[in-house]
Short mmCIF file of C-alpha atoms and ligand atoms in Angstrom, two decimals:
data_model
loop_
_atom_site.label_atom_id
_atom_site.label_comp_id
_atom_site.label_asym_id
_atom_site.label_seq_id
_atom_site.Cartn_x
_atom_site.Cartn_y
_atom_site.Cartn_z
CA MET B 1 -30.96 -7.54 -22.84
CA THR B 2 -27.05 -7.11 -23.59
CA ASP B 3 -24.03 -9.29 -22.07
CA ARG B 4 -21.91 -6.08 -22.10
CA ILE B 5 -19.68 -5.99 -19.10
CA LEU B 6 -19.82 -2.34 -18.49
CA ILE B 7 -16.32 -1.02 -16.17
CA ALA B 8 -16.76 2.13 -14.18
CA GLY B 9 -13.81 3.60 -13.73
CA SER B 10 -10.24 3.16 -16.17
CA GLY B 11 -7.81 2.83 -13.44
CA GLN B 12 -5.62 -0.07 -12.52
CA ALA B 13 -8.82 -2.16 -11.41
CA GLY B 14 -10.93 -1.39 -14.23
CA PHE B 15 -8.24 -2.24 -17.24
CA GLN B 16 -7.44 -5.46 -15.48
CA THR B 17 -10.78 -6.78 -15.34
CA ALA B 18 -10.93 -5.87 -19.14
CA ALA B 19 -7.76 -7.43 -19.82
CA SER B 20 -8.70 -10.46 -17.63
CA LEU B 21 -11.85 -10.97 -18.99
CA ARG B 22 -10.23 -11.51 -22.60
CA GLN B 23 -7.50 -13.76 -21.18
CA ASP B 24 -10.81 -15.76 -19.63
CA GLY B 25 -12.39 -15.62 -22.92
CA PHE B 26 -15.25 -13.44 -22.40
CA GLU B 27 -16.22 -12.90 -25.60
CA SER B 28 -18.85 -10.37 -25.81
CA GLU B 29 -18.61 -6.32 -25.40
CA ILE B 30 -16.29 -5.14 -22.63
CA LEU B 31 -16.66 -1.11 -22.44
CA ILE B 32 -14.48 1.10 -19.93
CA ILE B 33 -15.97 4.46 -19.26
CA GLY B 34 -13.19 6.59 -17.65
CA GLU B 35 -13.13 9.79 -16.00
CA GLU B 36 -9.42 11.37 -17.03
CA PRO B 37 -8.66 11.69 -20.72
CA GLY B 38 -6.56 9.16 -22.37
CA LEU B 39 -5.38 5.35 -22.21
CA PRO B 40 -5.48 3.74 -18.51
CA TYR B 41 -2.10 4.29 -16.36
CA GLN B 42 -0.28 3.13 -13.45
CA ARG B 43 0.02 5.66 -10.55
CA PRO B 44 3.02 4.22 -8.41
CA PRO B 45 5.52 6.23 -10.26
CA LEU B 46 3.53 9.41 -10.30
CA SER B 47 5.33 10.35 -6.66
CA LYS B 48 8.40 7.97 -7.65
CA GLY B 49 10.45 8.38 -10.49
CA TYR B 50 8.12 10.33 -12.72
CA ILE B 51 8.99 13.57 -11.07
CA LYS B 52 12.26 13.11 -12.08
CA ASP B 53 12.00 11.62 -15.25
CA PRO B 54 8.60 12.07 -16.85
CA ASN B 55 7.70 10.32 -19.79
CA PRO B 56 3.80 9.39 -19.89
CA ASP B 57 4.10 6.72 -22.48
CA ARG B 58 5.93 4.65 -19.70
CA LEU B 59 2.67 4.43 -17.73
CA LEU B 60 0.89 3.27 -19.78
CA PHE B 61 -0.78 -0.65 -19.11
CA ARG B 62 -1.22 -1.10 -22.66
CA ASN B 63 -1.02 0.92 -25.95
CA ALA B 64 -3.56 1.51 -27.92
CA ASP B 65 -2.87 -1.69 -30.59
CA PHE B 66 -3.75 -3.89 -27.37
CA PHE B 67 -7.72 -2.04 -27.16
CA GLU B 68 -8.16 -2.15 -30.55
CA LYS B 69 -7.11 -6.28 -30.62
CA ASN B 70 -9.05 -7.19 -27.66
CA ARG B 71 -12.02 -5.66 -28.40
CA ILE B 72 -12.11 -3.28 -25.25
CA GLY B 73 -13.88 -0.23 -25.85
CA LEU B 74 -12.91 2.45 -24.10
CA GLU B 75 -14.56 5.72 -23.60
CA ASP B 76 -12.54 8.23 -21.71
CA GLY B 77 -13.07 12.03 -20.32
CA ARG B 78 -16.83 10.95 -19.36
CA THR B 79 -18.07 9.44 -15.81
CA VAL B 80 -20.80 7.14 -15.29
CA THR B 81 -22.70 10.00 -13.61
CA GLY B 82 -25.85 7.36 -12.34
CA ILE B 83 -27.35 3.88 -12.58
CA ASP B 84 -31.07 2.76 -13.31
CA ARG B 85 -30.48 -0.67 -11.61
CA ALA B 86 -34.60 -1.93 -12.48
CA ASP B 87 -33.62 -0.87 -16.11
CA ARG B 88 -29.52 -1.92 -15.98
CA THR B 89 -28.39 0.72 -17.73
CA VAL B 90 -26.11 3.70 -16.84
CA THR B 91 -26.15 7.53 -17.27
CA LEU B 92 -22.70 9.20 -18.85
CA SER B 93 -22.12 12.57 -18.06
CA ASN B 94 -22.46 13.12 -22.04
CA GLY B 95 -26.11 12.26 -21.51
CA ARG B 96 -26.03 8.91 -23.08
CA THR B 97 -27.64 5.89 -21.53
CA ILE B 98 -25.73 2.70 -21.82
CA ALA B 99 -27.14 -1.21 -21.03
CA TYR B 100 -25.20 -3.23 -19.23
CA GLY B 101 -25.55 -7.30 -18.43
CA HIS B 102 -22.80 -6.60 -15.53
CA LEU B 103 -21.61 -3.41 -14.09
CA VAL B 104 -18.37 -3.47 -12.63
CA LEU B 105 -17.72 -0.24 -10.21
CA ALA B 106 -13.70 0.45 -10.29
CA THR B 107 -14.23 4.27 -9.54
CA GLY B 108 -11.31 4.21 -7.19
CA THR B 109 -10.79 7.28 -4.62
CA ARG B 110 -9.75 11.05 -4.74
CA ASN B 111 -8.05 13.10 -2.64
CA ARG B 112 -9.64 14.23 0.86
CA ARG B 113 -9.50 17.68 0.76
CA LEU B 114 -8.89 19.58 4.16
CA PRO B 115 -11.21 22.45 5.20
CA LEU B 116 -8.31 25.05 5.64
CA PRO B 117 -8.38 28.13 5.47
CA GLY B 118 -6.49 28.93 1.91
CA ILE B 119 -6.87 25.41 0.81
CA ASP B 120 -7.92 26.91 -2.65
CA LEU B 121 -4.45 29.02 -3.32
CA ASP B 122 -2.80 28.60 -6.72
CA ASN B 123 0.23 26.50 -5.44
CA VAL B 124 -1.35 24.59 -2.84
CA VAL B 125 -1.84 20.88 -4.73
CA GLY B 126 -2.60 17.32 -4.30
CA LEU B 127 -1.27 14.05 -5.94
CA ARG B 128 -3.66 11.66 -7.85
CA THR B 129 -3.89 11.72 -11.29
CA LEU B 130 -1.36 12.05 -14.07
CA ALA B 131 -2.72 15.67 -14.57
CA ASP B 132 -1.91 16.38 -10.71
CA ALA B 133 1.98 14.94 -11.14
CA GLU B 134 2.59 16.91 -14.63
CA ASN B 135 1.28 20.05 -12.21
CA LEU B 136 3.32 19.03 -9.35
CA ARG B 137 6.43 18.19 -11.29
CA GLU B 138 6.76 21.64 -13.07
CA ARG B 139 5.84 23.87 -9.85
CA LEU B 140 8.73 21.74 -7.86
CA ALA B 141 11.35 22.75 -10.33
CA GLY B 142 10.41 26.35 -9.56
CA ALA B 143 9.92 26.11 -5.67
CA SER B 144 12.38 26.06 -2.89
CA ARG B 145 10.27 25.17 0.22
CA LEU B 146 8.18 22.43 0.14
CA VAL B 147 5.81 21.93 2.66
CA VAL B 148 3.70 18.55 2.85
CA VAL B 149 0.67 18.04 5.08
CA GLY B 150 0.13 14.22 5.64
CA GLY B 151 3.20 11.97 6.55
CA GLY B 152 2.03 9.11 4.16
CA PHE B 153 3.10 6.82 1.98
CA ILE B 154 2.97 9.90 -0.86
CA GLY B 155 3.64 12.36 0.62
CA LEU B 156 7.35 11.04 1.88
CA GLU B 157 7.88 9.85 -1.19
CA VAL B 158 7.27 13.04 -2.79
CA ALA B 159 9.09 14.90 0.35
CA ALA B 160 12.58 12.04 -0.63
CA THR B 161 12.56 13.32 -3.88
CA ALA B 162 12.39 16.73 -3.34
CA ARG B 163 14.88 16.68 -0.59
CA ALA B 164 17.24 15.43 -2.99
CA ALA B 165 16.24 17.72 -5.71
CA GLY B 166 17.68 20.73 -3.36
CA LEU B 167 14.32 21.61 -1.69
CA HIS B 168 13.81 22.36 1.89
CA VAL B 169 11.43 20.18 2.86
CA THR B 170 8.94 20.32 5.99
CA VAL B 171 6.99 17.33 6.71
CA LEU B 172 3.25 17.84 8.87
CA GLU B 173 1.90 14.41 10.20
CA ALA B 174 -0.93 15.17 12.29
CA THR B 175 -0.36 11.86 14.85
CA ALA B 176 2.24 10.62 16.88
CA ARG B 177 4.09 8.56 14.05
CA LEU B 178 4.73 8.40 10.00
CA MET B 179 2.55 6.05 8.06
CA SER B 180 0.69 5.20 11.44
CA ARG B 181 -2.20 3.53 9.75
CA VAL B 182 -0.18 1.22 7.52
CA VAL B 183 3.03 0.27 9.53
CA SER B 184 4.56 -0.68 12.88
CA PRO B 185 6.29 1.41 15.43
CA PRO B 186 9.76 0.04 14.55
CA VAL B 187 9.23 1.27 10.80
CA SER B 188 7.75 4.49 11.54
CA GLU B 189 11.20 5.13 13.30
CA TYR B 190 13.09 3.46 10.52
CA PHE B 191 11.55 6.45 7.94
CA TYR B 192 11.48 9.34 10.54
CA ALA B 193 15.07 8.86 11.18
CA VAL B 194 15.94 8.64 7.44
CA HIS B 195 14.17 11.36 6.46
CA THR B 196 15.48 13.54 9.62
CA ALA B 197 18.81 12.87 8.52
CA SER B 198 18.64 13.73 4.82
CA GLY B 199 18.24 16.88 6.33
CA VAL B 200 13.57 17.01 5.98
CA ASP B 201 11.72 18.43 8.92
CA VAL B 202 9.23 16.59 10.08
CA ARG B 203 7.39 17.34 12.48
CA LEU B 204 5.23 14.64 14.40
CA ASN B 205 1.65 15.35 15.97
CA SER B 206 1.52 18.51 14.19
CA LEU B 207 -1.94 19.56 12.82
CA ALA B 208 -2.33 22.04 9.67
CA ARG B 209 -4.76 25.05 10.61
CA ALA B 210 -4.39 27.25 8.37
CA ILE B 211 -2.24 28.11 4.38
CA LEU B 212 -0.95 31.75 4.80
CA ASP B 213 -1.63 33.81 1.32
CA ASP B 214 1.19 35.69 1.07
CA GLY B 215 -0.41 38.20 -0.32
CA ALA B 216 -0.80 37.81 -3.85
CA GLY B 217 -3.19 35.20 -3.69
CA LYS B 218 -0.50 32.45 -3.50
CA ALA B 219 0.44 29.95 -0.19
CA GLY B 220 3.37 31.76 1.76
CA GLY B 221 3.63 29.25 4.05
CA VAL B 222 1.41 27.07 6.62
CA GLU B 223 0.19 28.06 9.62
CA THR B 224 -0.16 24.87 12.69
CA ALA B 225 -2.39 24.11 15.17
CA GLU B 226 0.45 25.54 17.69
CA GLY B 227 0.41 28.83 15.74
CA GLU B 228 3.92 27.84 14.02
CA ARG B 229 4.37 29.50 10.71
CA ILE B 230 6.10 27.82 8.43
CA PRO B 231 6.84 29.02 5.13
CA ALA B 232 6.38 27.72 1.57
CA ASP B 233 6.38 28.54 -2.05
CA LEU B 234 4.66 25.32 -2.51
CA VAL B 235 2.33 22.90 -0.38
CA LEU B 236 1.27 19.32 -0.93
CA ILE B 237 -1.99 18.21 0.51
CA SER B 238 -1.34 14.46 0.97
CA ALA B 239 -3.58 13.88 3.77
CA GLY B 240 -5.60 10.19 2.90
CA VAL B 241 -8.88 9.34 -0.02
CA ILE B 242 -12.04 9.48 -0.07
CA PRO B 243 -13.90 6.35 -2.47
CA ASN B 244 -15.82 7.16 -4.65
CA ALA B 245 -18.98 5.51 -4.18
CA GLU B 246 -21.58 8.32 -4.56
CA ILE B 247 -23.22 6.97 -7.88
CA ALA B 248 -23.43 3.27 -5.72
CA GLU B 249 -25.02 5.22 -2.83
CA ALA B 250 -27.30 7.18 -4.86
CA ALA B 251 -28.68 3.89 -6.76
CA GLY B 252 -29.44 2.07 -3.41
CA LEU B 253 -26.28 0.17 -2.50
CA TYR B 254 -24.84 -0.08 0.94
CA VAL B 255 -21.91 2.30 0.91
CA HIS B 256 -19.89 2.33 4.15
CA ASP B 257 -16.27 3.29 3.61
CA GLY B 258 -16.55 2.43 0.20
CA VAL B 259 -19.06 0.34 -1.79
CA ARG B 260 -20.18 -3.12 0.43
CA VAL B 261 -19.65 -6.43 -1.53
CA ASP B 262 -19.18 -10.39 -0.65
CA ASP B 263 -16.16 -12.39 -0.93
CA LEU B 264 -17.36 -12.88 -4.02
CA LEU B 265 -17.13 -9.02 -4.82
CA ALA B 266 -20.62 -8.97 -5.72
CA THR B 267 -22.85 -6.31 -4.16
CA GLU B 268 -26.47 -7.04 -3.05
CA ASP B 269 -27.25 -6.50 -6.75
CA PRO B 270 -26.47 -9.41 -8.68
CA ALA B 271 -25.76 -7.37 -11.53
CA ILE B 272 -23.02 -5.00 -10.16
CA SER B 273 -19.58 -5.89 -8.44
CA ALA B 274 -17.05 -3.40 -7.16
CA ILE B 275 -13.35 -3.60 -6.88
CA GLY B 276 -10.08 -1.97 -6.21
CA ASP B 277 -9.65 0.88 -4.12
CA CYS B 278 -13.66 1.91 -3.97
CA ALA B 279 -14.77 -1.89 -2.44
CA SER B 280 -15.08 -2.35 1.18
CA PHE B 281 -15.00 -6.34 1.20
CA PRO B 282 -14.91 -9.13 4.01
CA PHE B 283 -11.08 -9.62 5.22
CA GLY B 284 -10.11 -12.78 7.78
CA GLN B 285 -11.98 -15.09 10.25
CA GLU B 286 -13.20 -11.93 12.32
CA GLY B 287 -15.40 -10.70 9.77
CA LEU B 288 -13.68 -7.57 9.10
CA GLN B 289 -15.07 -5.29 6.41
CA ILE B 290 -11.85 -3.28 4.90
CA ARG B 291 -10.91 -1.19 1.96
CA LEU B 292 -7.27 -1.40 0.66
CA GLU B 293 -5.56 1.15 -1.33
CA SER B 294 -3.06 -0.91 -3.43
CA VAL B 295 -1.97 -2.26 -6.77
CA GLN B 296 -1.71 -5.67 -5.86
CA ASN B 297 -5.69 -5.45 -4.46
CA ALA B 298 -6.84 -3.97 -7.69
CA ILE B 299 -5.14 -6.43 -9.62
CA ASP B 300 -5.99 -9.85 -7.86
CA GLN B 301 -9.54 -8.53 -7.51
CA ALA B 302 -10.04 -7.36 -11.26
CA LYS B 303 -8.15 -10.93 -11.87
CA CYS B 304 -10.87 -12.90 -9.37
CA LEU B 305 -13.74 -11.19 -10.63
CA SER B 306 -13.27 -11.99 -14.46
CA ARG B 307 -12.98 -15.52 -13.36
CA ARG B 308 -16.47 -14.99 -11.58
CA LEU B 309 -17.96 -13.52 -14.76
CA VAL B 310 -17.05 -16.16 -17.00
CA GLY B 311 -18.23 -18.96 -14.80
CA HIS B 312 -16.02 -19.61 -12.56
CA PRO B 313 -16.58 -18.37 -9.00
CA GLU B 314 -13.96 -18.26 -6.58
CA ARG B 315 -13.79 -16.21 -3.03
CA TYR B 316 -11.41 -13.49 -2.90
CA ASP B 317 -8.92 -14.46 -0.27
CA LYS B 318 -5.24 -13.48 -1.58
CA LEU B 319 -2.81 -12.08 0.28
CA PRO B 320 -2.30 -7.89 0.67
CA TRP B 321 0.84 -6.64 -0.09
CA PHE B 322 2.40 -3.48 -0.54
CA TRP B 323 5.69 -1.31 -1.27
CA SER B 324 6.92 2.55 -1.09
CA ASP B 325 9.71 3.77 -2.42
CA GLN B 326 11.54 7.06 -0.27
CA GLY B 327 14.59 7.89 -1.38
CA PRO B 328 16.97 5.09 -1.44
CA HIS B 329 14.73 2.81 1.07
CA LYS B 330 12.42 0.19 -0.30
CA LEU B 331 9.71 -0.47 2.09
CA GLN B 332 7.38 -3.78 1.19
CA ILE B 333 4.62 -4.76 3.59
CA ALA B 334 3.25 -8.54 3.03
CA GLY B 335 -0.22 -9.00 5.31
CA LEU B 336 -2.10 -6.52 7.28
CA THR B 337 0.30 -5.46 10.21
CA ALA B 338 -2.62 -3.14 12.47
CA GLY B 339 -3.56 -5.08 15.73
CA ALA B 340 0.17 -7.00 16.25
CA ASP B 341 0.88 -7.66 19.68
CA HIS B 342 4.36 -8.39 19.21
CA HIS B 343 7.23 -7.66 17.07
CA GLU B 344 10.48 -9.50 16.47
CA ILE B 345 12.78 -6.64 15.13
CA ARG B 346 16.07 -7.15 12.72
CA GLY B 347 18.09 -4.47 11.47
CA GLY B 348 17.54 -0.97 11.84
CA VAL B 349 19.11 2.68 10.80
CA ASP B 350 22.61 1.62 11.15
CA ASP B 351 22.25 -1.48 9.09
CA GLY B 352 20.39 0.18 6.27
CA LYS B 353 18.01 -2.37 6.45
CA LEU B 354 14.98 -3.32 8.84
CA SER B 355 12.85 -6.62 8.92
CA VAL B 356 9.93 -6.24 10.92
CA GLN B 357 7.68 -9.61 11.93
CA CYS B 358 4.50 -8.84 13.12
CA PHE B 359 2.59 -11.38 15.60
CA ARG B 360 -1.23 -11.43 17.04
CA LEU B 361 -2.41 -14.24 19.34
CA GLY B 362 1.02 -16.42 18.55
CA GLU B 363 0.70 -16.10 14.79
CA LEU B 364 2.29 -14.58 11.97
CA ILE B 365 0.01 -11.75 10.77
CA GLY B 366 2.60 -9.76 8.43
CA VAL B 367 6.19 -9.21 7.85
CA GLU B 368 7.66 -5.03 7.09
CA THR B 369 10.83 -5.06 5.60
CA VAL B 370 13.09 -1.64 4.55
CA ASN B 371 15.95 -2.88 1.91
CA VAL B 372 15.25 -6.60 2.64
CA PRO B 373 13.62 -8.13 -0.66
CA GLY B 374 13.84 -11.92 0.02
CA ASP B 375 12.78 -11.55 3.42
CA HIS B 376 9.43 -9.88 2.07
CA MET B 377 9.55 -12.53 -0.98
CA ALA B 378 9.36 -15.49 1.98
CA ALA B 379 7.07 -13.81 3.58
CA ARG B 380 4.65 -13.53 1.29
CA ARG B 381 5.12 -17.24 0.18
CA LEU B 382 4.80 -18.04 3.87
CA LEU B 383 1.47 -15.97 4.69
CA SER B 384 -0.46 -17.15 2.01
CA GLN B 385 -0.25 -20.84 3.02
CA PRO B 386 -4.06 -21.64 4.41
CA THR B 387 -2.48 -22.77 7.88
CA PRO B 388 -0.84 -19.72 9.59
CA LEU B 389 2.40 -19.51 11.25
CA THR B 390 3.32 -19.43 14.61
CA LEU B 391 5.46 -17.55 17.15
CA GLU B 392 6.98 -21.22 18.42
CA ALA B 393 7.65 -22.45 14.98
CA VAL B 394 9.25 -18.72 13.33
CA GLN B 395 11.47 -18.91 16.66
CA ALA B 396 12.53 -22.08 16.38
CA SER B 397 14.18 -20.89 13.00
CA GLY B 398 15.83 -18.25 14.57
CA PHE B 399 13.15 -16.38 12.96
CA ASP B 400 14.95 -16.87 9.65
CA LEU B 401 12.14 -16.68 6.64
CA ALA B 402 14.10 -17.53 4.05
CA ALA B 403 14.99 -21.09 5.95
CA LEU B 404 11.44 -21.69 6.60
CA MET B 405 10.17 -20.82 3.50
CA LYS B 406 12.94 -23.50 2.27
CA ALA B 407 11.76 -26.18 4.93
CA GLY B 408 8.12 -25.43 3.90
CA ALA B 409 9.21 -26.27 0.29
CA SER B 410 11.18 -29.27 0.57
CA ARG B 411 8.55 -30.75 2.46
CA GLY B 412 5.59 -29.80 -0.03
C1 FAD I 1 0.38 9.05 -6.10
C2 FAD I 1 -0.11 7.44 -6.01
C3 FAD I 1 1.16 6.20 -5.58
C4 FAD I 1 0.97 5.34 -5.53
N1 FAD I 1 2.19 4.47 -5.49
C5 FAD I 1 1.83 2.89 -4.82
C6 FAD I 1 2.21 2.23 -4.90
O1 FAD I 1 3.98 2.40 -4.58
N2 FAD I 1 1.94 0.97 -4.42
C7 FAD I 1 1.08 0.56 -4.30
O2 FAD I 1 0.40 -0.42 -3.93
N3 FAD I 1 0.10 1.35 -4.77
C8 FAD I 1 0.19 2.92 -4.86
N4 FAD I 1 -0.51 3.62 -5.11
C9 FAD I 1 -1.83 3.35 -5.24
C10 FAD I 1 -2.74 2.63 -6.50
O3 FAD I 1 -2.46 3.65 -7.70
C11 FAD I 1 -4.28 2.11 -6.42
O4 FAD I 1 -4.69 1.68 -5.03
C12 FAD I 1 -4.98 1.54 -7.95
O5 FAD I 1 -4.93 2.81 -8.43
C13 FAD I 1 -6.42 1.49 -7.18
O6 FAD I 1 -6.85 1.30 -8.55
P1 FAD I 1 -8.06 1.75 -8.85
O7 FAD I 1 -8.65 1.04 -10.31
O8 FAD I 1 -9.31 0.76 -7.44
O9 FAD I 1 -8.58 3.00 -8.87
P2 FAD I 1 -7.86 3.67 -9.66
O10 FAD I 1 -7.03 3.92 -10.07
O11 FAD I 1 -8.30 5.46 -8.88
O12 FAD I 1 -8.86 4.13 -10.94
C14 FAD I 1 -10.14 4.86 -10.61
C15 FAD I 1 -10.43 5.69 -11.90
O13 FAD I 1 -11.85 5.39 -11.68
C16 FAD I 1 -12.26 7.39 -12.55
N5 FAD I 1 -13.68 7.17 -11.80
C17 FAD I 1 -14.10 7.58 -10.95
N6 FAD I 1 -15.50 8.02 -10.39
C18 FAD I 1 -15.90 7.20 -12.11
C19 FAD I 1 -17.20 7.73 -12.66
N7 FAD I 1 -18.36 7.84 -11.88
N8 FAD I 1 -16.92 7.48 -13.97
C20 FAD I 1 -15.93 6.82 -14.70
N9 FAD I 1 -14.76 6.98 -13.75
C21 FAD I 1 -14.48 7.22 -12.91
C22 FAD I 1 -11.02 7.83 -11.94
O14 FAD I 1 -11.15 8.89 -12.66
C23 FAD I 1 -9.92 6.86 -12.08
O15 FAD I 1 -9.47 7.12 -13.04
C24 FAD I 1 -0.50 4.60 -5.53
C25 FAD I 1 -1.15 5.99 -6.12
C26 FAD I 1 -0.92 7.28 -6.16
C27 FAD I 1 -1.88 7.97 -6.31
#
């Protein structure tokens, strides 16, 4: 028997679990197995500042000293390839077998591969890892026409940076609006307007059908389902991700869009938990099971799991929040806004800022802002309170979240 906590995955969630365990007083061995080479690093800058100003050291969560001081073992460049639940051991890609007292699955996601002709051509790239970001940065420097397949956060962040650097940029989005999975229509419209105004050619309802070979083994363009051929010397595919859950599934754990966990972030095996992008967890009162891809979720779930592993179990119920920097525009989202049936909109493109309060069945469920950080912070506070805010209460304040927050603070 061992007390060792073994963490599969050295990303945001895996690193945070190890750091929190030490902070929470866990004394036994902690070992992280990470597929990527090197020390754990943060991904958000990869599609933002890193393209313009690359400095890998600035991405690191902590340097090597931190790991040594805190007795956090890291085997990088290795994957966990199998789990033996009966023996409580894992097998690594180098053939080694390691025993665990508790296994944390923090394996994240990988980019969805589109089954398109030409997808393997040399200058068709994705963005998930530091290695991807290096590759993208080098290729952007020599490119003049970029086609981005997928109008989500990452595709639009790169599109804005590439456009600012003078490239001709086209974004192909399969649905009727940008970031349609995660933001309300007013926010999609705002970003459509600002990207178009900056010269990005945004095509909605536009499906890529093939990547065209330029005759020399490189992509020369993208063909859309309507048969249009858009020239390109670089193609970025940013069409969503797939959770890395195969090792969990092979071990007999329940997997459905991620490794399924309960509100303590535990799988059906008491010795295995799953957190971060790879985990599907219960959310809200309606029995929903969701999977989120965000730094907030990875960090808060890691902290919650650490508390349980040191003997203080708490239900996971943190408010989700997100951000995305697209050129000079800062999008911030508090709460989950899909399913809203009423939007209160303040501002717009002409004001250079926007605030969208999203209501469902007469209650505030989330707030999306562009360039209004004060509203975002107020929304996070208000939405974290146990009692939901009604439409009437928000209306009575003149839809002024900062005033509502102050009123709440003075009451409490
Ligand atoms: C370019 C980019 C920009 C982003 N920008 C933002 C942003 O602005 N705001 C925001 O909130 N979020 C952003 N995100 C999302 C955020 O980075 C993720 O939600 C977060 O990293 C999730 O952490 P994680 O630890 O669950 O997964 P990851 O960080 O993906 O880490 C998982 C790690 O596990 C490794 N792994 C997989 N399988 C195995 C295995 N079997 N054995 C060992 N290791 C394994 C993977 O290689 C990876 O290193 C961005 C993501 C990307 C890619």
